[in-house]
mmCIF file of C-alpha atoms and ligand atoms in Angstrom:
data_model
loop_
_atom_site.group_PDB
_atom_site.id
_atom_site.type_symbol
_atom_site.label_atom_id
_atom_site.label_comp_id
_atom_site.label_asym_id
_atom_site.label_seq_id
_atom_site.Cartn_x
_atom_site.Cartn_y
_atom_site.Cartn_z
ATOM 1 C CA MET A 1 55.053 -31.320 94.437
ATOM 2 C CA ARG A 2 57.750 -33.933 95.068
ATOM 3 C CA ILE A 3 56.950 -37.393 96.365
ATOM 4 C CA ILE A 4 58.705 -40.662 97.130
ATOM 5 C CA ILE A 5 56.563 -43.797 97.123
ATOM 6 C CA ASP A 6 57.537 -46.557 99.558
ATOM 7 C CA THR A 7 55.787 -49.699 98.378
ATOM 8 C CA ASP A 8 55.393 -53.497 98.388
ATOM 9 C CA PRO A 9 54.227 -54.045 94.791
ATOM 10 C CA ALA A 10 52.835 -57.485 93.987
ATOM 11 C CA MET A 11 51.534 -56.922 90.441
ATOM 12 C CA GLY A 12 53.607 -59.588 88.714
ATOM 13 C CA THR A 13 53.361 -62.156 91.507
ATOM 14 C CA LEU A 14 50.220 -64.140 90.744
ATOM 15 C CA GLY A 15 47.795 -64.157 93.645
ATOM 16 C CA GLY A 16 49.392 -61.125 95.327
ATOM 17 C CA ASP A 17 47.522 -57.854 95.881
ATOM 18 C CA PRO A 18 48.372 -55.938 92.702
ATOM 19 C CA GLU A 19 47.093 -52.617 93.926
ATOM 20 C CA ASP A 20 50.355 -50.800 94.731
ATOM 21 C CA CYS A 21 51.133 -50.619 91.013
ATOM 22 C CA PHE A 22 47.957 -48.645 90.297
ATOM 23 C CA ALA A 23 49.070 -46.205 93.000
ATOM 24 C CA ILE A 24 52.507 -45.886 91.410
ATOM 25 C CA MET A 25 50.848 -45.172 88.050
ATOM 26 C CA LEU A 26 48.687 -42.512 89.675
ATOM 27 C CA GLY A 27 51.744 -40.755 91.115
ATOM 28 C CA LEU A 28 53.625 -40.946 87.828
ATOM 29 C CA ASN A 29 50.684 -39.765 85.731
ATOM 30 C CA THR A 30 49.594 -36.753 87.785
ATOM 31 C CA PRO A 31 50.569 -33.390 86.298
ATOM 32 C CA GLY A 32 52.615 -31.295 88.735
ATOM 33 C CA VAL A 33 53.848 -34.318 90.682
ATOM 34 C CA THR A 34 57.488 -35.381 90.501
ATOM 35 C CA VAL A 35 58.198 -38.879 91.742
ATOM 36 C CA ASP A 36 61.710 -38.556 93.187
ATOM 37 C CA GLY A 37 61.966 -42.275 93.772
ATOM 38 C CA ILE A 38 60.293 -45.588 94.449
ATOM 39 C CA THR A 39 61.549 -47.605 97.392
ATOM 40 C CA VAL A 40 60.502 -51.221 97.800
ATOM 41 C CA VAL A 41 59.851 -52.887 101.144
ATOM 42 C CA GLN A 42 58.868 -56.371 102.306
ATOM 43 C CA GLY A 43 55.102 -56.802 102.639
ATOM 44 C CA ASN A 44 52.574 -58.199 100.178
ATOM 45 C CA VAL A 45 55.523 -60.086 98.709
ATOM 46 C CA PRO A 46 59.206 -60.396 99.625
ATOM 47 C CA ALA A 47 61.114 -57.274 98.576
ATOM 48 C CA GLU A 48 63.072 -59.339 96.017
ATOM 49 C CA LYS A 49 59.809 -59.957 94.145
ATOM 50 C CA GLY A 50 58.495 -56.454 94.794
ATOM 51 C CA TYR A 51 61.636 -54.985 93.240
ATOM 52 C CA ALA A 52 61.236 -57.128 90.107
ATOM 53 C CA ASN A 53 57.583 -56.075 89.833
ATOM 54 C CA ALA A 54 58.359 -52.354 90.181
ATOM 55 C CA TYR A 55 61.251 -52.670 87.720
ATOM 56 C CA HIS A 56 58.969 -54.312 85.157
ATOM 57 C CA LEU A 57 56.225 -51.700 85.604
ATOM 58 C CA LEU A 58 58.620 -48.772 85.152
ATOM 59 C CA LYS A 59 59.978 -50.396 81.978
ATOM 60 C CA LEU A 60 56.473 -50.925 80.582
ATOM 61 C CA LEU A 61 55.630 -47.303 81.329
ATOM 62 C CA GLY A 62 58.850 -46.097 79.733
ATOM 63 C CA ARG A 63 59.786 -44.544 83.082
ATOM 64 C CA ASP A 64 62.984 -46.314 84.027
ATOM 65 C CA ASP A 65 64.441 -42.844 84.635
ATOM 66 C CA VAL A 66 62.684 -42.914 88.041
ATOM 67 C CA PRO A 67 65.132 -44.028 90.771
ATOM 68 C CA LEU A 68 64.151 -47.462 92.104
ATOM 69 C CA ARG A 69 65.674 -48.961 95.244
ATOM 70 C CA ARG A 70 65.148 -52.204 97.141
ATOM 71 C CA GLY A 71 64.940 -51.928 100.907
ATOM 72 C CA CYS A 72 64.358 -54.070 103.976
ATOM 73 C CA LEU A 73 63.833 -57.776 103.380
ATOM 74 C CA ARG A 74 62.356 -58.572 106.798
ATOM 75 C CA PRO A 75 60.245 -56.763 109.419
ATOM 76 C CA MET A 76 62.242 -55.002 112.176
ATOM 77 C CA ASN A 77 61.538 -57.666 114.774
ATOM 78 C CA ALA A 78 62.571 -60.969 113.202
ATOM 79 C CA GLU A 79 61.146 -62.792 116.225
ATOM 80 C CA ARG A 80 57.604 -62.032 115.131
ATOM 81 C CA THR A 81 57.377 -65.401 113.467
ATOM 82 C CA ILE A 82 53.782 -64.967 112.342
ATOM 83 C CA GLN A 83 54.880 -62.061 110.124
ATOM 84 C CA THR A 84 58.090 -63.680 108.913
ATOM 85 C CA SER A 85 56.362 -66.955 108.057
ATOM 86 C CA TRP A 86 53.732 -64.996 106.072
ATOM 87 C CA LEU A 87 56.631 -63.596 104.058
ATOM 88 C CA GLU A 88 58.346 -66.961 103.602
ATOM 89 C CA ARG A 89 55.158 -68.363 102.080
ATOM 90 C CA ARG A 90 55.081 -65.528 99.558
ATOM 91 C CA TYR A 91 58.190 -66.823 97.774
ATOM 92 C CA SER A 92 56.230 -69.691 96.182
ATOM 93 C CA PRO A 93 53.503 -67.984 94.043
ATOM 94 C CA LYS A 94 54.254 -67.841 90.335
ATOM 95 C CA GLN A 95 56.203 -64.802 89.197
ATOM 96 C CA ILE A 96 55.390 -63.358 85.750
ATOM 97 C CA THR A 97 57.976 -60.581 85.881
ATOM 98 C CA GLU A 98 61.631 -61.453 85.479
ATOM 99 C CA MET A 99 63.570 -61.557 88.758
ATOM 100 C CA ILE A 100 66.354 -59.002 88.772
ATOM 101 C CA GLU A 101 69.041 -58.470 91.389
ATOM 102 C CA PRO A 102 69.690 -54.791 92.224
ATOM 103 C CA GLU A 103 73.348 -53.817 92.154
ATOM 104 C CA GLY A 104 75.219 -51.623 94.636
ATOM 105 C CA GLN A 105 73.208 -48.604 95.750
ATOM 106 C CA HIS A 106 70.069 -49.973 94.084
ATOM 107 C CA ALA A 107 69.786 -52.417 96.977
ATOM 108 C CA ASP A 108 69.898 -49.686 99.628
ATOM 109 C CA ALA A 109 66.533 -47.948 99.834
ATOM 110 C CA VAL A 110 67.166 -46.676 103.352
ATOM 111 C CA SER A 111 70.275 -44.679 102.359
ATOM 112 C CA PHE A 112 68.406 -43.365 99.319
ATOM 113 C CA LEU A 113 65.545 -42.150 101.514
ATOM 114 C CA ILE A 114 67.887 -40.440 103.963
ATOM 115 C CA GLU A 115 70.069 -38.806 101.314
ATOM 116 C CA THR A 116 67.171 -37.594 99.162
ATOM 117 C CA VAL A 117 65.168 -36.178 102.061
ATOM 118 C CA LEU A 118 68.124 -34.518 103.804
ATOM 119 C CA ALA A 119 69.203 -32.919 100.533
ATOM 120 C CA SER A 120 65.854 -31.055 100.252
ATOM 121 C CA PRO A 121 64.562 -30.302 103.749
ATOM 122 C CA GLY A 122 60.827 -29.641 103.947
ATOM 123 C CA GLU A 123 60.169 -30.524 100.305
ATOM 124 C CA ILE A 124 59.427 -34.227 100.094
ATOM 125 C CA THR A 125 56.155 -35.956 100.803
ATOM 126 C CA LEU A 126 56.711 -39.620 101.565
ATOM 127 C CA VAL A 127 53.748 -41.769 100.573
ATOM 128 C CA THR A 128 53.936 -45.151 102.269
ATOM 129 C CA ILE A 129 51.773 -47.899 100.812
ATOM 130 C CA GLY A 130 53.444 -50.886 102.424
ATOM 131 C CA PRO A 131 54.737 -51.786 105.880
ATOM 132 C CA LEU A 132 56.841 -49.034 107.480
ATOM 133 C CA THR A 133 60.112 -50.982 107.801
ATOM 134 C CA ASN A 134 62.201 -48.831 105.413
ATOM 135 C CA VAL A 135 60.889 -45.593 106.891
ATOM 136 C CA ALA A 136 61.403 -46.557 110.543
ATOM 137 C CA THR A 137 64.885 -47.860 109.734
ATOM 138 C CA ALA A 138 65.709 -44.504 108.125
ATOM 139 C CA MET A 139 64.416 -42.754 111.256
ATOM 140 C CA GLN A 140 66.590 -44.899 113.484
ATOM 141 C CA ARG A 141 69.654 -44.373 111.342
ATOM 142 C CA SER A 142 69.226 -40.619 110.828
ATOM 143 C CA PRO A 143 67.890 -38.452 113.679
ATOM 144 C CA GLU A 144 67.292 -35.607 111.163
ATOM 145 C CA PHE A 145 65.236 -37.677 108.712
ATOM 146 C CA ALA A 146 61.753 -37.236 110.234
ATOM 147 C CA GLY A 147 62.169 -33.483 110.678
ATOM 148 C CA CYS A 148 63.407 -32.968 107.113
ATOM 149 C CA LEU A 149 60.340 -34.551 105.510
ATOM 150 C CA LYS A 150 57.509 -32.289 104.430
ATOM 151 C CA ASN A 151 55.066 -34.963 105.582
ATOM 152 C CA ILE A 152 54.228 -38.649 105.447
ATOM 153 C CA VAL A 153 50.931 -39.891 104.043
ATOM 154 C CA MET A 154 50.440 -43.527 105.009
ATOM 155 C CA MET A 155 48.095 -46.216 103.764
ATOM 156 C CA GLY A 156 47.684 -48.111 106.962
ATOM 157 C CA GLY A 157 45.658 -48.760 110.051
ATOM 158 C CA THR A 158 42.076 -48.231 111.024
ATOM 159 C CA ALA A 159 40.570 -45.362 112.984
ATOM 160 C CA GLU A 160 37.125 -46.746 113.769
ATOM 161 C CA CYS A 161 36.504 -49.865 111.708
ATOM 162 C CA ALA A 162 37.722 -53.452 112.044
ATOM 163 C CA GLY A 163 40.986 -54.689 110.574
ATOM 164 C CA ASN A 164 41.524 -56.763 107.427
ATOM 165 C CA ILE A 165 44.369 -59.131 108.290
ATOM 166 C CA SER A 166 42.868 -59.703 111.747
ATOM 167 C CA PRO A 167 39.752 -58.354 113.445
ATOM 168 C CA ALA A 168 41.976 -55.702 115.036
ATOM 169 C CA ALA A 169 44.715 -54.898 112.555
ATOM 170 C CA GLU A 170 45.235 -53.617 109.042
ATOM 171 C CA PHE A 171 47.869 -55.485 107.007
ATOM 172 C CA ASN A 172 50.595 -52.824 106.540
ATOM 173 C CA TYR A 173 50.853 -51.974 110.247
ATOM 174 C CA TRP A 174 50.406 -55.615 111.311
ATOM 175 C CA GLN A 175 53.270 -56.726 109.074
ATOM 176 C CA ASP A 176 55.655 -54.477 111.025
ATOM 177 C CA PRO A 177 54.049 -53.062 114.178
ATOM 178 C CA GLU A 178 57.363 -51.937 115.707
ATOM 179 C CA ALA A 179 58.110 -49.894 112.595
ATOM 180 C CA ALA A 180 54.676 -48.256 112.720
ATOM 181 C CA ASP A 181 55.240 -47.495 116.404
ATOM 182 C CA ILE A 182 58.523 -45.734 115.623
ATOM 183 C CA VAL A 183 56.848 -43.666 112.902
ATOM 184 C CA PHE A 184 53.951 -42.585 115.155
ATOM 185 C CA ARG A 185 56.445 -41.494 117.802
ATOM 186 C CA SER A 186 58.765 -39.738 115.337
ATOM 187 C CA GLY A 187 57.305 -36.238 115.410
ATOM 188 C CA ALA A 188 56.955 -36.261 111.598
ATOM 189 C CA ASP A 189 53.835 -34.682 110.110
ATOM 190 C CA LEU A 190 51.601 -37.737 109.605
ATOM 191 C CA THR A 191 48.374 -38.479 107.757
ATOM 192 C CA MET A 192 46.832 -41.927 108.153
ATOM 193 C CA VAL A 193 44.657 -43.132 105.274
ATOM 194 C CA GLY A 194 43.179 -46.252 106.798
ATOM 195 C CA LEU A 195 40.566 -48.875 106.059
ATOM 196 C CA ASP A 196 37.735 -46.538 107.155
ATOM 197 C CA VAL A 197 38.103 -44.724 103.833
ATOM 198 C CA CYS A 198 39.909 -47.277 101.653
ATOM 199 C CA HIS A 199 37.090 -49.791 101.971
ATOM 200 C CA GLN A 200 34.783 -47.298 100.263
ATOM 201 C CA THR A 201 36.786 -47.631 97.017
ATOM 202 C CA HIS A 202 36.453 -50.440 94.462
ATOM 203 C CA LEU A 203 37.890 -51.601 91.163
ATOM 204 C CA TYR A 204 35.988 -54.257 89.214
ATOM 205 C CA PRO A 205 37.477 -56.816 86.808
ATOM 206 C CA GLU A 206 35.294 -55.499 83.984
ATOM 207 C CA GLN A 207 37.098 -52.158 84.187
ATOM 208 C CA VAL A 208 40.455 -53.862 83.656
ATOM 209 C CA GLN A 209 39.004 -56.057 80.872
ATOM 210 C CA GLU A 210 37.756 -52.931 79.114
ATOM 211 C CA CYS A 211 41.273 -51.404 79.180
ATOM 212 C CA ALA A 212 42.735 -54.644 77.841
ATOM 213 C CA LYS A 213 40.558 -54.431 74.708
ATOM 214 C CA THR A 214 43.089 -51.892 73.420
ATOM 215 C CA GLY A 215 45.587 -54.758 73.203
ATOM 216 C CA LYS A 216 48.350 -52.587 74.709
ATOM 217 C CA GLU A 217 51.196 -54.486 76.375
ATOM 218 C CA LEU A 218 50.664 -52.664 79.674
ATOM 219 C CA ALA A 219 46.939 -53.444 79.663
ATOM 220 C CA GLN A 220 47.559 -57.121 78.871
ATOM 221 C CA PHE A 221 50.019 -57.330 81.744
ATOM 222 C CA VAL A 222 47.595 -55.678 84.167
ATOM 223 C CA LEU A 223 44.823 -58.043 83.057
ATOM 224 C CA GLU A 224 46.942 -61.154 83.601
ATOM 225 C CA ALA A 225 48.453 -59.925 86.871
ATOM 226 C CA THR A 226 45.192 -58.853 88.511
ATOM 227 C CA ALA A 227 42.942 -61.783 87.553
ATOM 228 C CA PRO A 228 44.009 -64.154 90.399
ATOM 229 C CA TRP A 229 43.619 -61.421 93.025
ATOM 230 C CA PHE A 230 40.074 -60.640 91.891
ATOM 231 C CA LYS A 231 39.329 -64.328 92.507
ATOM 232 C CA VAL A 232 40.916 -64.195 95.967
ATOM 233 C CA MET A 233 38.766 -61.161 96.779
ATOM 234 C CA ALA A 234 35.617 -62.864 95.518
ATOM 235 C CA GLY A 235 36.328 -65.764 97.870
ATOM 236 C CA GLY A 236 36.489 -63.427 100.863
ATOM 237 C CA SER A 237 33.592 -61.073 100.194
ATOM 238 C CA GLY A 238 31.510 -62.663 97.448
ATOM 239 C CA THR A 239 32.203 -59.678 95.179
ATOM 240 C CA GLU A 240 34.888 -59.662 92.525
ATOM 241 C CA SER A 241 36.391 -56.265 93.257
ATOM 242 C CA LEU A 242 39.518 -54.966 94.872
ATOM 243 C CA HIS A 243 39.913 -51.979 97.155
ATOM 244 C CA LEU A 244 42.059 -49.126 95.903
ATOM 245 C CA TYR A 245 43.824 -48.672 99.239
ATOM 246 C CA ASP A 246 47.172 -47.469 97.979
ATOM 247 C CA SER A 247 45.848 -45.369 95.120
ATOM 248 C CA LEU A 248 43.667 -43.498 97.586
ATOM 249 C CA ALA A 249 46.714 -42.754 99.756
ATOM 250 C CA VAL A 250 48.599 -41.335 96.767
ATOM 251 C CA ALA A 251 45.527 -39.316 95.756
ATOM 252 C CA VAL A 252 45.212 -37.912 99.287
ATOM 253 C CA ALA A 253 48.914 -36.979 99.346
ATOM 254 C CA ILE A 254 48.272 -34.947 96.202
ATOM 255 C CA ASP A 255 44.897 -33.562 97.302
ATOM 256 C CA PRO A 256 44.108 -33.909 101.031
ATOM 257 C CA GLY A 257 40.681 -32.374 100.331
ATOM 258 C CA LEU A 258 39.496 -35.772 99.097
ATOM 259 C CA VAL A 259 39.089 -36.965 102.675
ATOM 260 C CA THR A 260 37.729 -35.678 105.956
ATOM 261 C CA LEU A 261 40.602 -35.547 108.411
ATOM 262 C CA GLU A 262 40.545 -35.418 112.210
ATOM 263 C CA ASP A 263 43.509 -34.703 114.468
ATOM 264 C CA SER A 264 44.333 -37.756 116.537
ATOM 265 C CA TYR A 265 46.781 -39.370 118.899
ATOM 266 C CA VAL A 266 47.519 -42.783 117.435
ATOM 267 C CA GLU A 267 49.235 -45.558 119.365
ATOM 268 C CA MET A 268 50.342 -48.918 118.033
ATOM 269 C CA GLU A 269 49.639 -52.224 119.752
ATOM 270 C CA ILE A 270 53.031 -53.929 119.616
ATOM 271 C CA SER A 271 52.356 -56.805 121.977
ATOM 272 C CA HIS A 272 52.311 -60.389 120.749
ATOM 273 C CA GLY A 273 48.636 -60.668 121.737
ATOM 274 C CA PRO A 274 45.587 -60.974 119.480
ATOM 275 C CA ALA A 275 45.437 -57.229 118.790
ATOM 276 C CA GLN A 276 49.031 -56.935 117.586
ATOM 277 C CA GLY A 277 49.431 -54.390 114.826
ATOM 278 C CA MET A 278 46.257 -52.523 115.751
ATOM 279 C CA SER A 279 46.306 -48.735 115.461
ATOM 280 C CA VAL A 280 44.437 -47.193 118.384
ATOM 281 C CA SER A 281 43.238 -43.771 117.268
ATOM 282 C CA HIS A 282 42.175 -41.203 119.870
ATOM 283 C CA HIS A 283 40.552 -38.740 117.491
ATOM 284 C CA LYS A 284 37.818 -37.791 119.907
ATOM 285 C CA PRO A 285 39.208 -35.093 122.222
ATOM 286 C CA PHE A 286 37.674 -36.654 125.362
ATOM 287 C CA GLN A 287 39.686 -39.829 124.672
ATOM 288 C CA ARG A 288 42.929 -37.855 124.712
ATOM 289 C CA THR A 289 41.888 -36.270 128.004
ATOM 290 C CA ILE A 290 40.934 -39.552 129.672
ATOM 291 C CA PHE A 291 44.168 -41.251 128.627
ATOM 292 C CA ASN A 292 46.334 -38.177 129.404
ATOM 293 C CA HIS A 293 47.717 -37.867 125.919
ATOM 294 C CA PRO A 294 49.795 -34.739 125.552
ATOM 295 C CA GLY A 295 48.457 -33.760 122.139
ATOM 296 C CA THR A 296 48.057 -35.187 118.668
ATOM 297 C CA ASN A 297 50.584 -36.990 116.460
ATOM 298 C CA ALA A 298 48.631 -37.574 113.237
ATOM 299 C CA ARG A 299 45.573 -36.765 111.198
ATOM 300 C CA VAL A 300 43.297 -39.711 110.449
ATOM 301 C CA ALA A 301 40.919 -39.977 107.502
ATOM 302 C CA LEU A 302 37.319 -40.725 108.479
ATOM 303 C CA ASP A 303 35.398 -40.141 105.254
ATOM 304 C CA VAL A 304 36.130 -39.832 101.540
ATOM 305 C CA ASP A 305 34.685 -38.129 98.487
ATOM 306 C CA VAL A 306 34.464 -41.354 96.477
ATOM 307 C CA GLU A 307 33.092 -39.705 93.345
ATOM 308 C CA SER A 308 36.026 -37.292 92.986
ATOM 309 C CA PHE A 309 38.499 -40.085 93.666
ATOM 310 C CA VAL A 310 36.918 -42.315 91.020
ATOM 311 C CA GLU A 311 37.170 -39.490 88.481
ATOM 312 C CA ILE A 312 40.865 -39.053 89.218
ATOM 313 C CA PHE A 313 41.544 -42.804 89.120
ATOM 314 C CA ASP A 314 39.655 -43.339 85.866
ATOM 315 C CA GLU A 315 41.420 -40.534 84.081
ATOM 316 C CA ARG A 316 44.981 -40.959 85.336
ATOM 317 C CA VAL A 317 45.246 -44.718 85.941
ATOM 318 C CA LEU A 318 42.707 -46.531 83.754
ATOM 319 C CA GLY A 319 43.343 -43.948 81.015
ATOM 320 C CA LEU A 320 47.064 -44.647 81.204
ATOM 321 C CA ILE A 321 46.569 -48.417 81.119
ATOM 322 C CA ALA A 322 44.245 -48.172 78.130
ATOM 323 C CA GLY A 323 46.767 -45.915 76.392
ATOM 324 C CA LYS A 324 44.379 -42.956 76.052
HETATM 325 O O1 LIG B 401 45.691 -53.361 104.013
HETATM 326 C C1 LIG B 401 45.863 -52.850 102.735
HETATM 327 C C2 LIG B 401 47.315 -52.835 102.340
HETATM 328 O O2 LIG B 401 47.811 -54.164 102.311
HETATM 329 C C3 LIG B 401 47.580 -52.231 100.983
HETATM 330 O O3 LIG B 401 48.764 -51.487 101.003
HETATM 331 C C4 LIG B 401 47.636 -53.415 100.066
HETATM 332 O O4 LIG B 401 48.730 -53.370 99.180
HETATM 333 C C5 LIG B 401 47.687 -54.601 101.004
HETATM 334 O O5 LIG B 401 47.824 -55.834 100.655
HETATM 335 CA CA1 LIG B 402 50.628 -51.990 99.508
#
């Protein structure tokens, strides 16, 4: 299968959520999967930093043949100051990957998405593991884009549980609610892998430390880059572990059987009120009837086979990091 990963990778920015890079490794190290490209978007970190982090990872993996593009630097609605000031603050954390300025077409992820998808209608699965700014911009610029995708598998939102950035909202949708709204209205084939399932996954620092015993450059980098985030997580929940949100989304794109999916009609809360960025999922048929929804626009994940996911992650990601 062919995938493009749209991502906000922070592994390399100390104190950022490093998890996107595990998801990228999973895509790259799964037999039968071709990663047609990696497109970077604003999110966990500014896209300038995300691009440098992805560039560094691909180099370490010896995979700089994979097309890498930098995309949108700001959310669609620049007046959402709470989101833009979050981003501004993310310029200050220490960067351990070298900053690199993309040249020419390398700075145009949106054109890359449109051109690649339109060149192979019905073949590409887009896995989004960051805010949906690049994707919604591509949809606005090209009316054919949504219909030419095979499907979109998104890490984002919540179906039944509380949010993580606010009580109502999950981070990726909150960081660009207008973009998520455009995607849910696009008519594309959508799967939402939200917090309901992602919060059932964990990675512990000891697992990374074990990989680093091999002394491999990649493993040393992962150890250094993840350590501050494990501390941040421990502060929030008391447990030093991170959730494998984005890796689960990539795994589900490859094998949807890992999760239990329900058809749903999902609407985004795009107001400036306290629930901004919330995904409201009507996966119970009576809810669609009461609210007069015409049908469904997505499948939402409600449960996950954690054991099978862990097996996949251990073999393809931790195995890769440890150099097995
Ligand atoms: O809410 C989880 C999402 O935001 C993930 O994509 C992760 O990278 C994050 O910080
Ligand atoms: Ca992410």
